[in-house]
XYZ file of C-alpha atoms in Angstrom:
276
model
C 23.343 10.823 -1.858
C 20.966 10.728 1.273
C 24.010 8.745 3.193
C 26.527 11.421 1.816
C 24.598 14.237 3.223
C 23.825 12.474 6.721
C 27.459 12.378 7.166
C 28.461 15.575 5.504
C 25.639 17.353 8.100
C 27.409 15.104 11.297
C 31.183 15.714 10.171
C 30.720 19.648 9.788
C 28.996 19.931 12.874
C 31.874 18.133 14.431
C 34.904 20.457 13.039
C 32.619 23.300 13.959
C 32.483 22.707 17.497
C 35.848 21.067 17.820
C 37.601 24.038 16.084
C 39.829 21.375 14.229
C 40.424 20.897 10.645
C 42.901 17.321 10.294
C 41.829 13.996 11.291
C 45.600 13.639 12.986
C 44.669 16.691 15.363
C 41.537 14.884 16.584
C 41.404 14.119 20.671
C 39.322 11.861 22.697
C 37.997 14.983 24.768
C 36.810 16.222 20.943
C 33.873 13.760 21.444
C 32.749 15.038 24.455
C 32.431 18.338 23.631
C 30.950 17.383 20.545
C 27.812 15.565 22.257
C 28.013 18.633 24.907
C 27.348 20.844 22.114
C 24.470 19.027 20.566
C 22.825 18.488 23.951
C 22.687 22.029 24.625
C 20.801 22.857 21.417
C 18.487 20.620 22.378
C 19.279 17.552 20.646
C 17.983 14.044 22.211
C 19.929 11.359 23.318
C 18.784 9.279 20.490
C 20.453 12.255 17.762
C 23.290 13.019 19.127
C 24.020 9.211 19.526
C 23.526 9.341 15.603
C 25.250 12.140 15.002
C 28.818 10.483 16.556
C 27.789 7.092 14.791
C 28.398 9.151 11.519
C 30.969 11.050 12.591
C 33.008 7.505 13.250
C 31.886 6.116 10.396
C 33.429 8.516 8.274
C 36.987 8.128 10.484
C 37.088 5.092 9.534
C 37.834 4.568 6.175
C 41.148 7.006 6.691
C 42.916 4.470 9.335
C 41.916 7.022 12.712
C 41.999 4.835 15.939
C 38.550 4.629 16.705
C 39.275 2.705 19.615
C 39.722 5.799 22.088
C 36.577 6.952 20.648
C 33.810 7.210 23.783
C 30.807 5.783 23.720
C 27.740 8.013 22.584
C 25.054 8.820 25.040
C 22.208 6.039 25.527
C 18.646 6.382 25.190
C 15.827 4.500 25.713
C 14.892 3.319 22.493
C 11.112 2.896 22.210
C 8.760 0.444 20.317
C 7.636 0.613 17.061
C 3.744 2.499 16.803
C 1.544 0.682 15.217
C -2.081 1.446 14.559
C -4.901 -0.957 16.441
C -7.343 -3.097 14.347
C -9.616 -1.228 16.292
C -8.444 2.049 14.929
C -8.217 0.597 11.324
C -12.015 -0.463 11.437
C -12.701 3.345 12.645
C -10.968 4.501 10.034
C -11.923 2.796 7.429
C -15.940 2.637 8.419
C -16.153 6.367 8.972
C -13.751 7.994 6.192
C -16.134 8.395 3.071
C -13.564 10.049 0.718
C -12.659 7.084 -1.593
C -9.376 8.694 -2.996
C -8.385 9.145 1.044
C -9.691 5.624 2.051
C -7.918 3.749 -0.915
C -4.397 5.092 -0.179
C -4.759 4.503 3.664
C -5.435 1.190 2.478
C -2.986 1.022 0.205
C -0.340 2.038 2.906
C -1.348 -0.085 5.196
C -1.410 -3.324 2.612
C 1.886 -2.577 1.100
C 4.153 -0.929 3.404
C 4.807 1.714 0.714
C 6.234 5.135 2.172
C 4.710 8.377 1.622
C 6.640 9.384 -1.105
C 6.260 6.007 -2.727
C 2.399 6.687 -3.073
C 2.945 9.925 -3.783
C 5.084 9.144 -7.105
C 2.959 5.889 -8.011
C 1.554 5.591 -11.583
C -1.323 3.591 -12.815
C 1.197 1.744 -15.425
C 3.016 0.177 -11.762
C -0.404 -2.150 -11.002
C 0.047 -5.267 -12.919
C -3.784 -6.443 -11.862
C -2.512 -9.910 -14.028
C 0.233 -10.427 -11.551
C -1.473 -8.716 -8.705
C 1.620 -7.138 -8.042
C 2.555 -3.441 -7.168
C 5.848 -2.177 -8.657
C 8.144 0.305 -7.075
C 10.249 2.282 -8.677
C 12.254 5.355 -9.022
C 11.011 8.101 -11.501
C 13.782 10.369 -12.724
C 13.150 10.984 -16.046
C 9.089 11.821 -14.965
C 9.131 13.101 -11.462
C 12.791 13.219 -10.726
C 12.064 10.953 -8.185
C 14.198 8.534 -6.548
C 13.623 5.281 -4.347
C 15.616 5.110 -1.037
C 18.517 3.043 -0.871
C 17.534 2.411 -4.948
C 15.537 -0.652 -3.555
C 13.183 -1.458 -6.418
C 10.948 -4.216 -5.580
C 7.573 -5.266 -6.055
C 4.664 -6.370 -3.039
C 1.671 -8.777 -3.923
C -1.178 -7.030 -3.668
C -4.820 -8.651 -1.721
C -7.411 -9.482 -3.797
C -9.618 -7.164 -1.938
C -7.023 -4.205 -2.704
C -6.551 -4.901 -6.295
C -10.517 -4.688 -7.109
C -10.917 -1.349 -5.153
C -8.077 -0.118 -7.115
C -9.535 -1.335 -10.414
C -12.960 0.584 -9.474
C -11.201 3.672 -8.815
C -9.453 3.379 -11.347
C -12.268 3.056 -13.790
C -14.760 5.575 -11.813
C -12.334 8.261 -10.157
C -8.900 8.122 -11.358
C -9.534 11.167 -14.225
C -7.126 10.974 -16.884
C -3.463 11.670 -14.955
C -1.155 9.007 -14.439
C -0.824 9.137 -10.979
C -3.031 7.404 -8.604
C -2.927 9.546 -5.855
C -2.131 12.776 -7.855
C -3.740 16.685 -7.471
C -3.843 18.480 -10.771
C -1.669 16.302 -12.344
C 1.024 16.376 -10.042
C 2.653 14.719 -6.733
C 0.618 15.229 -3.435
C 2.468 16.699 -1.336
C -0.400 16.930 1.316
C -0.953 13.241 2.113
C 0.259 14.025 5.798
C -1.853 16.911 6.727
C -4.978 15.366 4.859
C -4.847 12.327 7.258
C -5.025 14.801 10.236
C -7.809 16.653 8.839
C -9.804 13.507 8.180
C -8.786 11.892 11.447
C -10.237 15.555 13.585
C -13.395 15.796 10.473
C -14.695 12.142 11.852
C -13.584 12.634 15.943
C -10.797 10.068 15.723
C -8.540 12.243 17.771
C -7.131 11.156 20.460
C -7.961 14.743 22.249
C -5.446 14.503 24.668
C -1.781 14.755 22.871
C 0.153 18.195 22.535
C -1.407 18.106 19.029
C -4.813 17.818 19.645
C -4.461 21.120 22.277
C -3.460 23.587 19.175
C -6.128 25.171 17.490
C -5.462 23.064 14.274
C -6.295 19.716 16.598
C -3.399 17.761 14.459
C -3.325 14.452 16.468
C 0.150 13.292 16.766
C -1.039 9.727 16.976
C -1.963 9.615 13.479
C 0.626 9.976 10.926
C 1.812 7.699 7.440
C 4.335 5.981 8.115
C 2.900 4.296 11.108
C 0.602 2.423 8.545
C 4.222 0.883 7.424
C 4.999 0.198 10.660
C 1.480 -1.890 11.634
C 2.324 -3.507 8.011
C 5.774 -4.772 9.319
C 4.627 -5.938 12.154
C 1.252 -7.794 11.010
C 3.793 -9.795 8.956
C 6.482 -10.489 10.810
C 3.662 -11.797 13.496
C 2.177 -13.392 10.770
C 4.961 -16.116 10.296
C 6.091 -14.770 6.916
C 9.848 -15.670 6.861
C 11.645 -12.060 7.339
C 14.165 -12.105 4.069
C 10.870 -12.229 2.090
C 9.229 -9.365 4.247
C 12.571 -7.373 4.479
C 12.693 -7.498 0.391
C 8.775 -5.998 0.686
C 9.685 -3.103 2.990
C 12.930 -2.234 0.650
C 15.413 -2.516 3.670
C 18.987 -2.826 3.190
C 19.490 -4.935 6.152
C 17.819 -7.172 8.582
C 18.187 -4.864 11.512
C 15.957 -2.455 9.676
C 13.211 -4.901 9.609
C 13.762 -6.683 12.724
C 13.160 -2.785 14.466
C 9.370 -3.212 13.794
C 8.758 -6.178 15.124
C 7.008 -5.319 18.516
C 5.579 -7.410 21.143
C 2.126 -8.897 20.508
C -0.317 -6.525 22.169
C -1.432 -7.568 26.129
C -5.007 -9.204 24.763
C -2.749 -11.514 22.728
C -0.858 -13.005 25.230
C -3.043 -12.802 27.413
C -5.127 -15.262 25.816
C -1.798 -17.498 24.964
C -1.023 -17.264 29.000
C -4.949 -18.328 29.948
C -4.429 -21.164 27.133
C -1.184 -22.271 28.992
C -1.326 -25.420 31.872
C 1.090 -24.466 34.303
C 0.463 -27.905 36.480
């Protein structure tokens, strides 16, 4: 449904701007003035580059030469960010909250999304498999997983006992881990920026950090997914395995977070190196 509403979005954009309405009326100038129009609203590069992917996608199936289509704009297309174990320690060491410090633990451990944690029960930690389980939640939450991927990540020792103690000390009686009131946290985001600003881990120098809310724009979720990614792929863990635990339908999805070992790193490997 996600994929059908991508491409609905993309393909009624398109017969807007092209004032068209059959796929036999279509011209190669069409796709110009398609990415013209999405560029002046302000669109990136990187968008309206998306935006024609779908649109050709979807003139596929019904036997249109795509040949004659031109190419979509280019863009520079930048490297995953990934938190520092520097900035994980900090973290960590100064956020007290246990609730808050478990599930940026648990992000960073399991690659979950935001949504993921948001949905996930105490009856999905098997602690005698020391396995996580996700899954959609219809029936409870209407909740579904992206791209249906149910799978299930190992969890660290370490991680499994903290989750037992909360469990047992702080979880109340709702079945959600993460939960307010009984219901999905819809906050996780903004809570993260509080906590990042309440302990001066702000980076104080992004276009967030100069509003009067000081919402750093270097912290956010899904950047503990990315650091998790990468941590394994650098690891040596053989990628179908680690493309299974990040619930990616393809390779290419996992193989975009692997970036570059950080300068210290091989900078050390370079030192190590005899060049004579």
């Amino acid at each position: 449904m996600e994929a059908a509403e991508v491409y609905e979005l993309a393909c009624r954009e398109f017969l807007r701007v092209i004032g068209r309405q059959y796929a036999d009326e279509i011209v190669t100038g069409d796709f110009a003035k398609f990415h013209k129009a999405l560029a002046d609203r302000g669109m990136s590069a990187r968008t309206v580059s998306n935006r024609h992917s779908s649109v050709k996608a979807f003139l596929r199936p019904i036997d249109y030469d795509t040949k004659h289509i031109p190419k979509p704009p280019k863009y520079d297309k930048t490297l995953p960010e990934i938190y520092t174990d520097k900035e994980l320690k900090e973290l960590f060491r100064t956020v007290k909250s246990r609730r808050e410090n478990l599930l940026y633990r648990l992000l960073l451990q399991t690659g979950m999304r935001e949504q993921e944690a948001m949905y996930l029960e105490w009856s999905d930690i098997d602690p005698k498999r020391k396995i996580c389980k996700l899954q959609s939640k219809q029936k409870q939450w209407d909740f579904r997983l992206k791209d249906f991927e149910e799978r299930e990540i190992p969890l660290h020792d370490d991680l499994l006992v903290r989750l037992l103690e909360y469990k047992k000390k702080h979880a109340g009686s709702g079945t959600l881990i993460f939960g307010k009131h009984g219901k999905p946290d819809g906050h996780m985001l903004r809570t993260l920026k509080q906590q990042v600003v309440a302990v001066g881990l702000n980076c104080g120098e992004c276009d967030g950090c100069q509003k009067k809310t000081r919402e750093c724009e270097n912290w956010f979720l899904h950047k503990f997914r990315a650091t998790f990614c990468t941590k394994l792929l650098r690891s040596g863990l053989d990628i179908r395995t680690i493309q299974s635990m990040m619930g990616h339908a393809d390779l290419a999805s996992t193989m975009r977070y692997l970036r570059p070992a950080e300068n210290e790193h091989t900078q050390a490997r370079i030192n190590a190196m005899r060049w004579t």
